mmCIF file of C-alpha atoms and ligand atoms in Angstrom:
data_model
loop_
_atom_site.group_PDB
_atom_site.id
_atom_site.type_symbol
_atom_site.label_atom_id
_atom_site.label_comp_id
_atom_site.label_asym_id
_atom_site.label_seq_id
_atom_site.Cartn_x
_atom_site.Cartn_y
_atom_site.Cartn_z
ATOM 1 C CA UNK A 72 0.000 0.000 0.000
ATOM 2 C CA UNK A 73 1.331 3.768 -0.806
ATOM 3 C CA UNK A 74 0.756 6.676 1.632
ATOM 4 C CA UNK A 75 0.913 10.002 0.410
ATOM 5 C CA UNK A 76 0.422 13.678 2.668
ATOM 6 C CA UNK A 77 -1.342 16.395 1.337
ATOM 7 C CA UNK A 78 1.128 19.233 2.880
ATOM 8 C CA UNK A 79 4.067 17.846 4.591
ATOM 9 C CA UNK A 80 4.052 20.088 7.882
ATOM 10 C CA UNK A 81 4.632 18.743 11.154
ATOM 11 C CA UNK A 82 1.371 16.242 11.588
ATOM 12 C CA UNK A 83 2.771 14.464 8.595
ATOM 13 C CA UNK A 84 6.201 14.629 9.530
ATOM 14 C CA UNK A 85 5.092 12.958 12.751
ATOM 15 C CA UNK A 86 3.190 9.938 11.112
ATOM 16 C CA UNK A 87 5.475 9.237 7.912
ATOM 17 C CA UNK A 88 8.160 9.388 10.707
ATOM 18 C CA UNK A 89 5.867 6.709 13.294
ATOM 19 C CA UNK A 90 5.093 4.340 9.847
ATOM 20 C CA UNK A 91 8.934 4.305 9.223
ATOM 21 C CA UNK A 92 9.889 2.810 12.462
ATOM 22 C CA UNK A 93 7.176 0.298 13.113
ATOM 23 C CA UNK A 94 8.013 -0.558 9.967
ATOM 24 C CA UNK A 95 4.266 -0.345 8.922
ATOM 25 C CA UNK A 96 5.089 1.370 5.657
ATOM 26 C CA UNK A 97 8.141 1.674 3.474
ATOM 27 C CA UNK A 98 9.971 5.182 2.598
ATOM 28 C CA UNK A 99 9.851 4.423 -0.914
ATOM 29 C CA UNK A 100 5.737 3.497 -0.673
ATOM 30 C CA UNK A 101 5.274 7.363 0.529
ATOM 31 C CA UNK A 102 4.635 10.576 -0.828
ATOM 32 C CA UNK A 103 4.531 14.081 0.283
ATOM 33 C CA UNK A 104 3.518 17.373 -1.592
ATOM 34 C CA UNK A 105 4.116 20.622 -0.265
ATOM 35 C CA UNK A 106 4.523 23.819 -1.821
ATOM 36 C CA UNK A 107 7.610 24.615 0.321
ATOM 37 C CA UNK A 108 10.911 22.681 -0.808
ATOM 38 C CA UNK A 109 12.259 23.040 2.492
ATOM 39 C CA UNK A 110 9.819 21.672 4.373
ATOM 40 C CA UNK A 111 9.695 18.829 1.394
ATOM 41 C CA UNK A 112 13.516 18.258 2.034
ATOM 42 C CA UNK A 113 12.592 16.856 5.034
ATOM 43 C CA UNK A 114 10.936 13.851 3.949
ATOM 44 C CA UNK A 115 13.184 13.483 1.410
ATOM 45 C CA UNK A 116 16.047 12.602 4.045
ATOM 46 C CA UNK A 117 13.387 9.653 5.252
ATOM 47 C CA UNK A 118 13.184 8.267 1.761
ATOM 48 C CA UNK A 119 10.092 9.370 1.005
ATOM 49 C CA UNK A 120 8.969 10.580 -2.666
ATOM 50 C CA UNK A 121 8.416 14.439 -2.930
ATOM 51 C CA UNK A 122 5.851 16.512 -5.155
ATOM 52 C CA UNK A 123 4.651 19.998 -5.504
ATOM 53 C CA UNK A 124 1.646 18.452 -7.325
ATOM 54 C CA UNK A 125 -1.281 17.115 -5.318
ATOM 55 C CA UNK A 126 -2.939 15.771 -8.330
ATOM 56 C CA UNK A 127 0.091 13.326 -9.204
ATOM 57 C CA UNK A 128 0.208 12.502 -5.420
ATOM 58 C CA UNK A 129 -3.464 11.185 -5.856
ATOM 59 C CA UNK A 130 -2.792 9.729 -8.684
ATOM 60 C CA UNK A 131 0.163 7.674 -7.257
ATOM 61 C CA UNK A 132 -0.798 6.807 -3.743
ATOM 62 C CA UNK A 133 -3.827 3.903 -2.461
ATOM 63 C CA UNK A 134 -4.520 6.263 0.637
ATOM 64 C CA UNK A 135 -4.234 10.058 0.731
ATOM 65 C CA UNK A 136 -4.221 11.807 3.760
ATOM 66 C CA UNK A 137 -4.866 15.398 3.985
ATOM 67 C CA UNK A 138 -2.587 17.351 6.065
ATOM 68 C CA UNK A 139 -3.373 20.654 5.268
ATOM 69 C CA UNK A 140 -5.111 23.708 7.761
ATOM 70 C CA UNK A 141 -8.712 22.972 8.235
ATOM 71 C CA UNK A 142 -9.053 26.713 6.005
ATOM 72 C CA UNK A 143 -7.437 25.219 3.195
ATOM 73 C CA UNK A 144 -9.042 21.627 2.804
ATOM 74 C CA UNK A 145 -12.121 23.365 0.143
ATOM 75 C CA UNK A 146 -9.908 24.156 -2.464
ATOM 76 C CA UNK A 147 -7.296 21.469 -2.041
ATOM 77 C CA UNK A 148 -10.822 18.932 -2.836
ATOM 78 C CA UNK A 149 -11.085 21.140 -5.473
ATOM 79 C CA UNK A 150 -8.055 20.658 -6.999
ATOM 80 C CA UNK A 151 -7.834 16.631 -6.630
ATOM 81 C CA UNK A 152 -11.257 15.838 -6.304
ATOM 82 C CA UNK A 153 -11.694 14.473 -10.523
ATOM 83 C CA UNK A 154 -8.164 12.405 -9.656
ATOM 84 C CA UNK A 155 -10.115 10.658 -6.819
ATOM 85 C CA UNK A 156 -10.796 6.588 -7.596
ATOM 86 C CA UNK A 157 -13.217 4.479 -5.195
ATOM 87 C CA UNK A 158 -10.004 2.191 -5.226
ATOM 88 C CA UNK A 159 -8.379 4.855 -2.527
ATOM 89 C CA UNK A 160 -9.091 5.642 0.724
ATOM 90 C CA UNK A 161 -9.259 9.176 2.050
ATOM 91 C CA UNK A 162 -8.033 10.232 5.489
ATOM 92 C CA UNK A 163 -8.276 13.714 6.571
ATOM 93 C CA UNK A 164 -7.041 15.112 10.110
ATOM 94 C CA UNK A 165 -7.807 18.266 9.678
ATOM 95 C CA UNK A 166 -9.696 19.666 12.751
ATOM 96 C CA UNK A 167 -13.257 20.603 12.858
ATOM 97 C CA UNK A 168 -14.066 19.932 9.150
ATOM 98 C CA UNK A 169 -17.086 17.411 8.830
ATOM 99 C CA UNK A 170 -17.380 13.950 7.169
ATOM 100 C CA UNK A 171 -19.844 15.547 5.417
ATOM 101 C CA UNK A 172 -17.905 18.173 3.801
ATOM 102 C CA UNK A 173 -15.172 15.938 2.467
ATOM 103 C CA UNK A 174 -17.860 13.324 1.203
ATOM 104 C CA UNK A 175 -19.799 15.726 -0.569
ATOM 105 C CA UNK A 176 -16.915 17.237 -2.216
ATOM 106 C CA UNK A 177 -14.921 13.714 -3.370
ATOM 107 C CA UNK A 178 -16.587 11.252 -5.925
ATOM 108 C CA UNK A 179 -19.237 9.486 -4.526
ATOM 109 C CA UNK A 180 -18.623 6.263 -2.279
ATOM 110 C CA UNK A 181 -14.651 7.298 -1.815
ATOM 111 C CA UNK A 182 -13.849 5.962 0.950
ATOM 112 C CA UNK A 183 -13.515 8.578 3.540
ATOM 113 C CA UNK A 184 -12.291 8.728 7.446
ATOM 114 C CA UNK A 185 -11.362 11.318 9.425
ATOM 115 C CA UNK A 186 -8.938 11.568 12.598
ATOM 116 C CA UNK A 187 -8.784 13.658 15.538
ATOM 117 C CA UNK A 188 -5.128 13.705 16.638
ATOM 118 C CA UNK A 189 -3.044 15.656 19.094
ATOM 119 C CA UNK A 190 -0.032 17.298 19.185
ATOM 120 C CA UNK A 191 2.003 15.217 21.191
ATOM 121 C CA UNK A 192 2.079 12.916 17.786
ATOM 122 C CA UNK A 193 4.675 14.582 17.216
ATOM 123 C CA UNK A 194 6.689 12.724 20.393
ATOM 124 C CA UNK A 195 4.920 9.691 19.675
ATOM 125 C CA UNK A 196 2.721 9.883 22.410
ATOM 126 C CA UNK A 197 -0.075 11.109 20.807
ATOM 127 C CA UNK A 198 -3.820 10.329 21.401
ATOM 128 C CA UNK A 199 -5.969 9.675 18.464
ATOM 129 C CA UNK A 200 -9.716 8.820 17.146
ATOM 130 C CA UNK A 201 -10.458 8.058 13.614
ATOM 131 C CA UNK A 202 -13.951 8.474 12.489
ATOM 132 C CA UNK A 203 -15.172 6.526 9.655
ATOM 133 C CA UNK A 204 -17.273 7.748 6.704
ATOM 134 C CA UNK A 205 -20.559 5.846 5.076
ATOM 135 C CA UNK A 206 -18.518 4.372 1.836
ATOM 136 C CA UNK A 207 -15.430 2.607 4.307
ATOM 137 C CA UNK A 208 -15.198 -1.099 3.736
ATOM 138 C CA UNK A 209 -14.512 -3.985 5.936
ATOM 139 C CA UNK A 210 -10.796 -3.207 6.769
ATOM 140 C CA UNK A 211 -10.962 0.407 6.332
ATOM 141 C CA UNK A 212 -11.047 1.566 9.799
ATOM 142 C CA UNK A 213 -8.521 -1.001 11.021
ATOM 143 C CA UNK A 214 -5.777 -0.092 8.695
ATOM 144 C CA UNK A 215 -6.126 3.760 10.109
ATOM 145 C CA UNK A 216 -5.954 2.834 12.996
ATOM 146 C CA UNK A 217 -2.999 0.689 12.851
ATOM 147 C CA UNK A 218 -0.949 3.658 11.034
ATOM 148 C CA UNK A 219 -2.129 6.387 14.084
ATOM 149 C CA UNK A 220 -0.950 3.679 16.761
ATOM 150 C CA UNK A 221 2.300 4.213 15.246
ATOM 151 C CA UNK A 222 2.249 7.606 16.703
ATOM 152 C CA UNK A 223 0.594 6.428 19.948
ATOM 153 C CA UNK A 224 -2.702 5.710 21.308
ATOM 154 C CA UNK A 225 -5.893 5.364 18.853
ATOM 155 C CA UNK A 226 -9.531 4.218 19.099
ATOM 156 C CA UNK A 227 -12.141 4.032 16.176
ATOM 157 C CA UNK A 228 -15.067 5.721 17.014
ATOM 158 C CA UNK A 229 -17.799 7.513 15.543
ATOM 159 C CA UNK A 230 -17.932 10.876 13.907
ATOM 160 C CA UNK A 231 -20.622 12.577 16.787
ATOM 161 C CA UNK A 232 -17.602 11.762 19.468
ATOM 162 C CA UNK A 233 -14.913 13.439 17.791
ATOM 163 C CA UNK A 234 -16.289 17.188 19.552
ATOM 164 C CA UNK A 235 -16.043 15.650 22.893
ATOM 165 C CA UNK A 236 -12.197 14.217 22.024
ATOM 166 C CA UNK A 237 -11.621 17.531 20.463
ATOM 167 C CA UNK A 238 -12.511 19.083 24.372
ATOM 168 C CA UNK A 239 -10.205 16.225 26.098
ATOM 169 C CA UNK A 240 -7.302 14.747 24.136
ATOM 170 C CA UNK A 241 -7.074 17.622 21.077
ATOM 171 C CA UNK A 242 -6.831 20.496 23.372
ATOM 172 C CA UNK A 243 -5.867 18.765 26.563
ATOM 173 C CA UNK A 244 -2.173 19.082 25.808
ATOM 174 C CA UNK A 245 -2.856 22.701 26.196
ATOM 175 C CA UNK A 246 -4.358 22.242 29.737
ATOM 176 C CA UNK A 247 -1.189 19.718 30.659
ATOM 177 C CA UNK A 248 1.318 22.771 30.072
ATOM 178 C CA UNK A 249 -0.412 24.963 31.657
ATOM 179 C CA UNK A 250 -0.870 22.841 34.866
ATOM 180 C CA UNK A 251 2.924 22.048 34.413
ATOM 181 C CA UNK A 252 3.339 25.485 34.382
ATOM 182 C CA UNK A 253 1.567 26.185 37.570
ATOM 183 C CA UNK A 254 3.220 23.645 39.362
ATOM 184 C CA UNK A 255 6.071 25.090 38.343
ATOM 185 C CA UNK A 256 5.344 27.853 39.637
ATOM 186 C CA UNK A 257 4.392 27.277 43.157
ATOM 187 C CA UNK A 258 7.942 25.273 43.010
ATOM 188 C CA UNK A 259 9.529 28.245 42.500
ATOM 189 C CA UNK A 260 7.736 30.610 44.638
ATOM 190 C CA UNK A 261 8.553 27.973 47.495
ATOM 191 C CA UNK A 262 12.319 28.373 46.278
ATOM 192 C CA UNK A 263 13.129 26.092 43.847
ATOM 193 C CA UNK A 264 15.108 26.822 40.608
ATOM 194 C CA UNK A 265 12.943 27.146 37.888
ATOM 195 C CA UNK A 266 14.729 24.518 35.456
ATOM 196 C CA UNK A 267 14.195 22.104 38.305
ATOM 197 C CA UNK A 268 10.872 22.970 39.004
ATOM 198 C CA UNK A 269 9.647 22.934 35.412
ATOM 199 C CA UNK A 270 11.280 19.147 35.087
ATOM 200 C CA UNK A 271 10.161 18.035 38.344
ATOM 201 C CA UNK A 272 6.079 19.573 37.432
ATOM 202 C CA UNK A 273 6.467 17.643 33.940
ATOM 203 C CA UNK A 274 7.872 14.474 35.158
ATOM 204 C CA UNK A 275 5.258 14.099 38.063
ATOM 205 C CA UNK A 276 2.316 14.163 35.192
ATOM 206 C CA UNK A 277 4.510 11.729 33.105
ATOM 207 C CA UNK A 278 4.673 9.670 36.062
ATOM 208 C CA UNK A 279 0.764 9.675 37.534
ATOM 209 C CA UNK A 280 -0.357 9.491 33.753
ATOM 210 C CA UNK A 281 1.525 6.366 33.546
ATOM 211 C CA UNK A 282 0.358 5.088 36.496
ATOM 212 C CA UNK A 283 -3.362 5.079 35.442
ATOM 213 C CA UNK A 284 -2.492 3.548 32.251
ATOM 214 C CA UNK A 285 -0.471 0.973 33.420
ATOM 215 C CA UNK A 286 -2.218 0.150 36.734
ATOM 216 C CA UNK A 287 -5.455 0.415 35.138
ATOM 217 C CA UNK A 288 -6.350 1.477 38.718
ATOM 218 C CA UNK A 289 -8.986 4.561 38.456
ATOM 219 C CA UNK A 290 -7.323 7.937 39.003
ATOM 220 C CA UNK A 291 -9.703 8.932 42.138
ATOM 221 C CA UNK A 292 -8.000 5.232 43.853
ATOM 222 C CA UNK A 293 -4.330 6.181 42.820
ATOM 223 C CA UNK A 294 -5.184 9.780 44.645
ATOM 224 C CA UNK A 295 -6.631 8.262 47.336
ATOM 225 C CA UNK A 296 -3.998 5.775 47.843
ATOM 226 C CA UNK A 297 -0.950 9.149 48.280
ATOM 227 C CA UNK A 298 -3.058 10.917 50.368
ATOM 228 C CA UNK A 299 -1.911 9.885 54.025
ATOM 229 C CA UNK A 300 -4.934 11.317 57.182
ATOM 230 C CA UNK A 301 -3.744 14.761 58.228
ATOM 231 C CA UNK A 302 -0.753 14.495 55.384
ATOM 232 C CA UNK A 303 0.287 17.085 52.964
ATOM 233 C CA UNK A 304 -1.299 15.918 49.568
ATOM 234 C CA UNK A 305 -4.654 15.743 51.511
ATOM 235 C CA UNK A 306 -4.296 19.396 52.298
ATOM 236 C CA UNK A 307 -3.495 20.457 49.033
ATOM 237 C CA UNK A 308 -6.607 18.520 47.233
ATOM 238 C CA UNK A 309 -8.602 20.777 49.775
ATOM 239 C CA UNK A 310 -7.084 23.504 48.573
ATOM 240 C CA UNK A 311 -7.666 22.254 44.785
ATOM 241 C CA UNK A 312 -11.422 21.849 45.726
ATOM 242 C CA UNK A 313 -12.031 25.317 47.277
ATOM 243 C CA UNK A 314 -10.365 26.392 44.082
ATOM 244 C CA UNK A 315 -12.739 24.581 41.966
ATOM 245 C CA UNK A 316 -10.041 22.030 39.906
ATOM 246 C CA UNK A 317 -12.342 19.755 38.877
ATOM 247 C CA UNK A 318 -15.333 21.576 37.631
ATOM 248 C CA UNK A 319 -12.952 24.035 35.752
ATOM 249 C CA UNK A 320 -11.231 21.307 33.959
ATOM 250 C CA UNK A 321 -14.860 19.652 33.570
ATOM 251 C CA UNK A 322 -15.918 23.220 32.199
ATOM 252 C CA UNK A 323 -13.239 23.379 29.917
ATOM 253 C CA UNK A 324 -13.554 20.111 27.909
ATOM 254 C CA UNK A 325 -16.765 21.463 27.883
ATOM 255 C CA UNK A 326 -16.367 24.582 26.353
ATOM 256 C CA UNK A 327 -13.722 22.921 23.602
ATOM 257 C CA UNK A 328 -15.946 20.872 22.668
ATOM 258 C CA UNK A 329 -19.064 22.943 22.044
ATOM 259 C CA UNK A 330 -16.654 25.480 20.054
ATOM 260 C CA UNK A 331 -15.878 22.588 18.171
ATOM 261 C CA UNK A 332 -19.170 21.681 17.424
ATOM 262 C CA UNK A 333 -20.136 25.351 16.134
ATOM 263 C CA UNK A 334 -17.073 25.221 13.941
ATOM 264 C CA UNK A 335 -18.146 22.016 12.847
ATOM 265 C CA UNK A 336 -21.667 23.820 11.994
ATOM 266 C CA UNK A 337 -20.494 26.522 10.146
ATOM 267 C CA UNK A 338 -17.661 24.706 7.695
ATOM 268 C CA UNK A 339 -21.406 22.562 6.769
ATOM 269 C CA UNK A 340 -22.659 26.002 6.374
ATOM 270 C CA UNK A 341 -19.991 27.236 4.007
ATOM 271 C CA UNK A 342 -20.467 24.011 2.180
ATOM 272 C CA UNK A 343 -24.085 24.614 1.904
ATOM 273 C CA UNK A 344 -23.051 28.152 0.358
ATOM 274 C CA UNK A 345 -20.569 26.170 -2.114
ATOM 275 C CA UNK A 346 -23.169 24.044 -3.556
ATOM 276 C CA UNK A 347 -25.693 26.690 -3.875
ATOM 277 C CA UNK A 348 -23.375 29.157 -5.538
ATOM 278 C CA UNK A 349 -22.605 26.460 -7.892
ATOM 279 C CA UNK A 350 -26.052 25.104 -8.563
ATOM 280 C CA UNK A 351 -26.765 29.294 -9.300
ATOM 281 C CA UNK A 352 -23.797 29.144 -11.793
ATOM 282 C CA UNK A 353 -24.757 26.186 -13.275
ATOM 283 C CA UNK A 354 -28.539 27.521 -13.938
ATOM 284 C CA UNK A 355 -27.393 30.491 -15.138
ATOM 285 C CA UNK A 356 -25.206 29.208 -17.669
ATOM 286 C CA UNK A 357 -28.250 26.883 -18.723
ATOM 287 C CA UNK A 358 -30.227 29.878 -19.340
ATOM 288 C CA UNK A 359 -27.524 31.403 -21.361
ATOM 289 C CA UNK A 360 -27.183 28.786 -23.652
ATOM 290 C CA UNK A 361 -30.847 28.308 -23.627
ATOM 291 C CA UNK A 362 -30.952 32.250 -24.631
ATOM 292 C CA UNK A 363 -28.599 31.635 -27.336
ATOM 293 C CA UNK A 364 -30.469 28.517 -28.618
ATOM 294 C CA UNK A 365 -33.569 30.984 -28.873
ATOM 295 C CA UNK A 366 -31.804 33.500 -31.049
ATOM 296 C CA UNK A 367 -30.514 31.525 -33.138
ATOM 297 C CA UNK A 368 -34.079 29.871 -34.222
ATOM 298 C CA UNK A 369 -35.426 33.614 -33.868
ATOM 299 C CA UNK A 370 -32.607 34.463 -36.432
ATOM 300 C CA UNK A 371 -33.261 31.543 -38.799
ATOM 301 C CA UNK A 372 -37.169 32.154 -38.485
ATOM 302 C CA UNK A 373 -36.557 35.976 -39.561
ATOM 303 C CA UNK A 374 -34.384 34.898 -42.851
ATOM 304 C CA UNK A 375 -36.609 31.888 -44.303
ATOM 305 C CA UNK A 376 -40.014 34.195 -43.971
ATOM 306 C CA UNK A 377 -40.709 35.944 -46.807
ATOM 307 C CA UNK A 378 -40.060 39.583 -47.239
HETATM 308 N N1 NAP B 264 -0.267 20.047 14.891
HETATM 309 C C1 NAP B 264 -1.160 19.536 15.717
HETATM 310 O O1 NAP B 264 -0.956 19.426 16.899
HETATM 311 C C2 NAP B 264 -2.480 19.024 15.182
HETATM 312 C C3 NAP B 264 -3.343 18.300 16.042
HETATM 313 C C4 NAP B 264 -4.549 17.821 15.514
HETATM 314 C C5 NAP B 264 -4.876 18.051 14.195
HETATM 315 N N2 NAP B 264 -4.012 18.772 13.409
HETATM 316 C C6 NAP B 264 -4.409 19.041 12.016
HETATM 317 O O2 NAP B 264 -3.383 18.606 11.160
HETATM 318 C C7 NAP B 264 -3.354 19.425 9.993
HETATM 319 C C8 NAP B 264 -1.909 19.816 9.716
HETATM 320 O O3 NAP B 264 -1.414 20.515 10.836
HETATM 321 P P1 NAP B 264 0.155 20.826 10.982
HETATM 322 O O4 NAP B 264 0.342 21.317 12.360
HETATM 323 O O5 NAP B 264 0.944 19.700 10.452
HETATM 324 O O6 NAP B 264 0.247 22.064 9.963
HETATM 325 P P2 NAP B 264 1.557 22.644 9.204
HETATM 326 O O7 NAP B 264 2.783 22.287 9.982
HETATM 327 O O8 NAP B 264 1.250 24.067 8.919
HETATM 328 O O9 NAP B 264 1.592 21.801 7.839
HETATM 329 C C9 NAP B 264 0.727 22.037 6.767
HETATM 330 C C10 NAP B 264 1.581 22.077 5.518
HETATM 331 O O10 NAP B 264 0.719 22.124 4.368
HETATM 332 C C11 NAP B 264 1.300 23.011 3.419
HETATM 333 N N3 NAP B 264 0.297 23.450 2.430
HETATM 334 C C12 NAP B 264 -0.443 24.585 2.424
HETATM 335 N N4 NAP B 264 -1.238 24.613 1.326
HETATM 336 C C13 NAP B 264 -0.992 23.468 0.634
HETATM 337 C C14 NAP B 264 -1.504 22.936 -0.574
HETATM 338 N N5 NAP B 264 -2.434 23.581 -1.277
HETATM 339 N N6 NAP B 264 -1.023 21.757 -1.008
HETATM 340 C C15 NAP B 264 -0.064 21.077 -0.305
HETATM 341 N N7 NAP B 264 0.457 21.548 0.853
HETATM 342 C C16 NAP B 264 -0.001 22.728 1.332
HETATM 343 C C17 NAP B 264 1.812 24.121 4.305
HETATM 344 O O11 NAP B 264 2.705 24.956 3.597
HETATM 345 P P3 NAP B 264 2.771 26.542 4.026
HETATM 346 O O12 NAP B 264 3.212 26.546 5.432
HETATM 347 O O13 NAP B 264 3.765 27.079 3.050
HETATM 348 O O14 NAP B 264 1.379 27.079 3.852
HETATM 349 C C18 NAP B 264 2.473 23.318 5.424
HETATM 350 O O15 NAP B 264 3.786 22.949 5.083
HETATM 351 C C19 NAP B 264 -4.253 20.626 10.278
HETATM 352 O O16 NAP B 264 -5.440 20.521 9.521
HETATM 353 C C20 NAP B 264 -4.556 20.527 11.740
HETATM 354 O O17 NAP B 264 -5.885 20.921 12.034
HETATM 355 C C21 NAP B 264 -2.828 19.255 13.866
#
């Protein structure tokens, strides 16, 4: 099977980069266009084919994955969309843009999935769910996810979850630092150096996160079971809890998500726009021609009546 990336930025640098070393897919079975050469030089060094044309990437590779900005998927379907084959498969991680969009604008029954990924992909740690579309076939979903566990953790789910994993694993990188950060913080205001407190805060959420995934004990037990009667860590939950921890982090999937879910809304929108726009064109050039048709028989009526 050949891969190929539809802009060969960091997410794809990631995965070509996982499917190398678990040996899932060969250098010389991938593809990458971009319109920058240095960012294509990149793959290059892996072995991997490179192209400024997305059209001969389509045309070369059995699955296409689009790894363009979520702005710039439209016109990139656009541009490959007539080079498209039921034959491929279709995998698109670009965030917040719908099954629906990509379906409606690649041949009908392509194969189409789509794949909610994170940014710590890019260390291998990352935390995926892949979506699949109506036209999949048996196989489909199990091959994705087989590439994304090269790049760490990945379920197959359906498309109406992929708001709520946008709240918790897309964005919850973004609430890791930031707690790391605090911790940091405190570590320093109580007179640590900040090197050593940044480590220390980073390693101690590499550490409990490893813990619940290796104990498979639930997180409120592990807590439970480091926080001694009267101790230290029990005092500082209470603190946590007159802060609100839980419901803010609670509140904050939550708001992710629903933002999510209105961006989702309004890229169908735009896509509603599209197709309307072009169903206007298309009428109007009907009438046109349908004008043109009319004068010409008005034209030929006027020269064979008699003067
Ligand atoms: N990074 C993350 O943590 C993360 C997490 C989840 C999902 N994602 C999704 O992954 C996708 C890629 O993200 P990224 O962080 O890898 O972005 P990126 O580093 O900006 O890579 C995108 C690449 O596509 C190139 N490109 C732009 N227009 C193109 C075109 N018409 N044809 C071919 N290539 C084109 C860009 O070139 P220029 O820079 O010259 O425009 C850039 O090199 C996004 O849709 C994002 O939503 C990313």
């Amino acid at each position: 099977m050949s891969v190929g990336f539809i802009g060969a930025g960091r997410m794809a640098q990631a995965l070509s980069r996982g499917f190398i070393s678990k040996g899932i897919v060969k250098p010389q079975k991938m593809m990458a266009s971009d319109q920058s050469e240095s960012i294509l030089d990149f793959m290059k060094k892996q072995g991997v084919s490179t192209t400024n044309c997305n059209i001969e990437l389509v045309e070369r590779c059995d699955l296409v994955v689009m790894a363009v900005k979520p702005h710039l998927v439209a016109d990139v379907l656009q541009e490959i969309s007539d080079f498209f084959t039921t034959d491929k498969m279709f995998v698109s991680i670009a965030a917040g843009v719908p099954l629906e969009v990509l379906e409606t604008n690649l041949p009908e029954e392509t194969r189409v999935l789509r794949a909610m990924p994170n940014t710590a992909c890019l260390v291998h740690a990352g935390a995926t769910v892949i979506a699949p579309g109506k036209f999949v076939r048996n196989g489909d979903a199990s091959l994705v996810q087989k590439l994304f566990q090269t790049v760490g953790l990945c379920y197959v789910g359906t498309e109406d979850q992929l708001d709520a994993v946008t709240g918790l694993s897309g964005s919850g990188p973004a609430y890791a630092f930031a707690t790391i950060e605090s911790l940091a913080d405190g570590g320093v205001k109580m007179g640590l150096p900040r090197d050593m407190a940044t480590k220390l805060a980073a390693q101690t959420l590499f550490g409990a996160a490893k813990m619940v995934l290796e104990s498979g004990k639930h997180p409120g037990q592990l807590k439970d079971e480091v926080c001694s009667p009267g101790g230290t860590t029990i005092t500082a939950m209470h603190e946590l809890e007159r802060g609100g921890f839980r419901g803010t982090i609670m509140d904050a999937v939550e708001a992710s998500a629903l933002k999510a879910k209105e961006m989702g809304e309004l890229e169908v929108q735009k896509q509603e726009e599209r197709t309307q726009e072009m169903e206007n064109e298309q009428a109007n050039e009907e009438q046109k021609s349908e004008e043109k048709k009319m004068e010409k028989v008005e034209k030929k009526v006027k020269m064979s009546s008699p003067q």
